[in-house]
């Protein structure tokens, strides 16, 4: 019995002490914490509009106004997460046109001092009533050019109707989004 | 016997538990009265060494361990984090519990009653993995179009408090021992956020006006804090000042609450013993230094819409962004208030059945009614803790062996959310009247804690009198 007690005592102590003293962390490298980053990819809608020929009418004369534009401030472009952590943006623009004429689309991004940072220009293909034509445009801005987005605060959308003989009647739908890649 | 077993299972399914199973039903140690005030005890008095009578630490994570994230295997850490986050779900949790006994003492009032009292400090944090918000922050919405991100996943409780307690252990008759412990809580810090609702979804809209529709629905997220606001508002507060401020709340200076522990043990026959307890049936009333942060509302958008107004060069452009922000602020609101709230303590419950063999006679003492003890006890214990999303259970089988009058060990195997290989060991030794004890769970994980999902340790020293 004494031997049993002795054995149990020593065995218990040995197990407990060896387990607790050997308590350590192995096979890991905590220095890797420096490399931890969040890298979300966000799909964000930007601007939308849906216009018809009335938008191209000069209110004073009633004549066709071939060029219209509007400016939208995108205040979020000035936020810290854009200024410090934005790595790339892929813009997508889509027009669905039933006007029978081509329309030049110019999308410009301006700084606070209205200096143009970058622009995306393309021609919207003509459509017809009952036959809408879709024009899509992508603009990828990667890390080497991301400064142009960081410096931008305004998005200007301009439309210029190309000359033609057909009656200018129809509609134009615009959709746009940005695929923003961050690394925090 | 089978009826008994059936009763055990039925009762087990309705109870909830504690996190120190190795100290449960150890009749040589006063700490057993902290987990079951109605435990059978085998001493006539005790005085803990102040600040050292019990130090308890436990930490666990059901979904990930250090190795999952920091493995030194040449792969990219961010890829491992992404994989780990995807593997976890919103019922996985992280928990930390720490208790530090400041004063502990007790004595036999007569043959039937043992009074025990003391003070301990406790910190308890329990955080469910907020899977959806975490995935949204780490990966974004691009790969999760048309899939909602639920704010319901945000659920946590955390508290630091000092507990003043007084308990009585009463031997009702030869078979039944009952006990109760009244607790007074002095809250130092509390933060909780449970029962949140809401979801954020980015829908693809092939026939819609834009490519997507972003939608926040039914959002209602509430974070309650007490004891946090003064620390936050005090600019330039040093660590020493913050510590002094927190300590001042330990002595009735903070938010107060009351609780109760109840327990029993019942000798079915000479060798079968049933025991059970419920701990921390109580609440803390958070009334001082309270701040509540609430985020609520609903909103959807497909983007900003320019109107192409007929402006000349001197006209101001329409402030679309300001209009958008105002609309968002009207619909997705946040409010900071100072409303009192009540927090229920995480109720713990234990139920155990044990079988003793190898009887030995105890030394005769006029205050001690117990005459026989068993050198070996085989037991099963079900324990659980009430947490925001339900009970967290552990089922433990153990062999409790008294080596001689001065030494005892207990070896256990537990099934719980953390591990299927949780082996624990408790060892206690008494030199004359001076007792030391040490207990640790999940021993197999100690050689490499990086791969452990949980670990816990209790140790302490005290004077124990039994004559």
Coordinates of N, CA, C and O in Angstrom, one line a residue, chain B residues 60-119:
Chain B
X60 N -10.6 30.2 -23.5 CA -10.9 29.2 -24.5 C -11.5 29.8 -25.8 O -11.9 31.0 -25.8
X61 N -11.4 29.1 -26.8 CA -11.9 29.5 -28.1 C -12.4 28.3 -28.8 O -11.6 27.3 -29.0
X62 N -13.7 28.3 -29.2 CA -14.2 27.0 -29.8 C -13.8 26.9 -31.3 O -13.8 25.8 -31.8
X63 N -13.6 28.0 -31.9 CA -13.5 28.0 -33.4 C -12.0 28.0 -33.9 O -11.7 27.5 -35.0
X64 N -11.1 28.6 -33.2 CA -9.8 28.8 -33.7 C -8.8 28.7 -32.6 O -9.1 29.0 -31.4
X65 N -7.6 28.3 -32.9 CA -6.5 28.4 -31.9 C -5.4 29.2 -32.5 O -5.4 29.7 -33.7
X66 N -4.3 29.5 -31.8 CA -3.2 30.3 -32.2 C -2.6 29.7 -33.5 O -2.2 30.5 -34.4
X67 N -2.5 28.4 -33.5 CA -1.8 27.8 -34.6 C -2.6 28.0 -35.9 O -2.0 28.2 -37.0
X68 N -3.9 28.1 -35.9 CA -4.7 28.3 -37.1 C -4.3 29.6 -37.7 O -4.4 29.8 -38.9
X69 N -4.0 30.6 -36.9 CA -3.7 31.9 -37.4 C -2.2 32.2 -37.6 O -1.8 32.7 -38.6
X70 N -1.4 31.7 -36.6 CA 0.0 32.1 -36.6 C 0.9 30.9 -37.0 O 2.2 31.0 -36.7
X71 N 0.4 29.9 -37.6 CA 1.3 28.8 -38.0 C 2.5 29.2 -38.8 O 2.4 30.0 -39.7
X72 N 3.6 28.6 -38.4 CA 4.9 29.0 -39.1 C 5.1 28.0 -40.2 O 6.0 27.1 -40.1
X73 N 4.2 28.0 -41.2 CA 4.3 27.0 -42.2 C 4.5 27.5 -43.6 O 4.3 26.8 -44.6
X74 N 4.9 28.8 -43.7 CA 5.3 29.4 -45.0 C 4.1 29.9 -45.8 O 4.3 30.5 -46.8
X75 N 2.9 29.7 -45.3 CA 1.7 30.2 -46.0 C 1.4 31.6 -45.6 O 1.9 32.0 -44.5
X76 N 0.5 32.3 -46.3 CA 0.2 33.7 -46.0 C -0.7 33.7 -44.8 O -1.8 33.1 -44.8
X77 N -0.4 34.6 -43.9 CA -1.2 34.7 -42.7 C -2.6 35.2 -43.0 O -3.6 34.7 -42.4
X78 N -2.8 36.1 -43.9 CA -4.1 36.6 -44.2 C -5.0 35.6 -44.9 O -6.2 35.5 -44.6
X79 N -4.3 34.7 -45.6 CA -5.1 33.6 -46.2 C -5.6 32.6 -45.1 O -6.7 32.1 -45.1
X80 N -4.7 32.4 -44.1 CA -5.1 31.5 -43.0 C -6.2 32.2 -42.2 O -7.2 31.5 -41.8
X81 N -6.1 33.5 -42.0 CA -7.2 34.2 -41.2 C -8.5 34.1 -42.0 O -9.6 33.8 -41.4
X82 N -8.4 34.3 -43.3 CA -9.7 34.2 -44.1 C -10.3 32.8 -44.0 O -11.5 32.6 -43.8
X83 N -9.4 31.8 -44.1 CA -9.9 30.4 -44.0 C -10.5 30.1 -42.6 O -11.6 29.5 -42.5
X84 N -9.8 30.6 -41.6 CA -10.3 30.3 -40.2 C -11.6 31.0 -40.0 O -12.6 30.4 -39.4
X85 N -11.7 32.2 -40.5 CA -13.0 32.9 -40.3 C -14.1 32.2 -41.0 O -15.3 32.2 -40.5
X86 N -13.8 31.7 -42.2 CA -14.9 31.0 -43.0 C -15.3 29.8 -42.3 O -16.5 29.3 -42.3
X87 N -14.3 29.1 -41.6 CA -14.6 27.8 -40.9 C -15.5 28.0 -39.7 O -16.1 27.1 -39.2
X88 N -15.3 29.2 -39.1 CA -16.0 29.4 -37.8 C -17.5 29.8 -38.1 O -17.8 30.2 -39.2
X89 N -18.3 29.7 -37.1 CA -19.7 30.2 -37.3 C -20.0 31.1 -36.1 O -19.3 31.2 -35.1
X90 N -21.2 31.7 -36.2 CA -21.6 32.7 -35.2 C -21.9 32.2 -33.9 O -22.2 32.9 -32.9
X91 N -21.9 30.8 -33.7 CA -22.1 30.3 -32.4 C -20.7 29.9 -31.7 O -20.7 29.5 -30.6
X92 N -19.6 30.0 -32.5 CA -18.3 29.9 -31.9 C -18.1 31.1 -31.0 O -18.6 32.2 -31.2
X93 N -17.3 30.8 -30.0 CA -17.1 31.9 -29.0 C -15.7 31.9 -28.4 O -14.9 30.9 -28.5
X94 N -15.3 33.0 -27.9 CA -14.1 33.2 -27.1 C -14.5 33.5 -25.7 O -15.4 34.3 -25.5
X95 N -13.8 32.9 -24.7 CA -14.2 33.2 -23.3 C -12.9 33.3 -22.5 O -11.9 32.6 -22.7
X96 N -13.0 34.2 -21.6 CA -11.9 34.4 -20.6 C -12.5 34.6 -19.2 O -13.5 35.3 -19.1
X97 N -12.1 33.8 -18.3 CA -12.6 34.0 -16.9 C -11.4 33.9 -15.9 O -10.5 33.1 -16.1
X98 N -11.4 34.9 -15.0 CA -10.4 35.0 -14.1 C -11.0 35.3 -12.7 O -11.9 36.1 -12.6
X99 N -10.5 34.6 -11.7 CA -11.0 34.9 -10.3 C -9.8 34.9 -9.4 O -8.8 34.1 -9.6
X100 N -9.9 35.8 -8.5 CA -8.7 36.0 -7.6 C -9.3 36.2 -6.2 O -10.0 37.2 -5.9
X101 N -9.1 35.2 -5.3 CA -9.6 35.3 -4.0 C -8.8 36.2 -3.1 O -7.6 36.0 -3.0
X102 N -9.4 37.2 -2.6 CA -8.7 38.1 -1.7 C -8.7 37.7 -0.3 O -7.6 37.6 0.4
X103 N -9.8 37.3 0.2 CA -10.0 36.8 1.6 C -10.9 35.6 1.5 O -11.9 35.6 0.8
X104 N -10.5 34.6 2.3 CA -11.4 33.4 2.4 C -11.2 32.8 3.8 O -10.1 32.5 4.2
X105 N -12.3 32.6 4.5 CA -12.2 32.0 5.8 C -13.5 31.3 6.1 O -14.6 31.7 5.5
X106 N -13.5 30.4 7.0 CA -14.7 29.7 7.4 C -14.5 28.9 8.7 O -13.3 28.5 9.0
X107 N -15.5 28.5 9.4 CA -15.4 27.7 10.6 C -16.7 27.0 10.9 O -17.8 27.5 10.5
X108 N -16.6 25.9 11.6 CA -17.7 25.2 12.1 C -18.4 25.9 13.2 O -17.8 26.3 14.2
X109 N -19.7 26.1 13.0 CA -20.5 26.7 14.1 C -20.9 25.7 15.1 O -20.9 25.9 16.3
X110 N -21.2 24.5 14.6 CA -21.5 23.4 15.5 C -21.4 22.1 14.7 O -20.9 22.2 13.6
X111 N -22.0 21.0 15.1 CA -21.8 19.8 14.4 C -22.4 19.8 13.0 O -22.1 19.1 12.1
X112 N -23.4 20.7 12.9 CA -24.2 20.7 11.6 C -23.9 21.8 10.7 O -24.3 21.8 9.5
X113 N -23.4 22.9 11.2 CA -23.3 24.1 10.4 C -21.8 24.6 10.2 O -21.1 24.7 11.2
X114 N -21.5 25.0 8.9 CA -20.2 25.5 8.6 C -20.5 26.9 7.9 O -21.2 26.9 6.9
X115 N -19.9 27.9 8.5 CA -20.0 29.2 7.9 C -18.8 29.6 7.1 O -17.7 29.4 7.6
X116 N -18.9 30.1 6.0 CA -17.7 30.5 5.2 C -18.0 31.9 4.6 O -19.2 32.2 4.2
X117 N -17.0 32.6 4.5 CA -17.1 34.0 3.9 C -15.9 34.4 3.2 O -14.8 33.7 3.3
X118 N -15.9 35.5 2.5 CA -14.7 36.0 1.8 C -15.0 37.0 0.8 O -16.2 37.5 0.6
X119 N -14.0 37.4 0.1 CA -14.1 38.4 -1.0 C -13.3 37.8 -2.2 O -12.1 37.3 -2.0

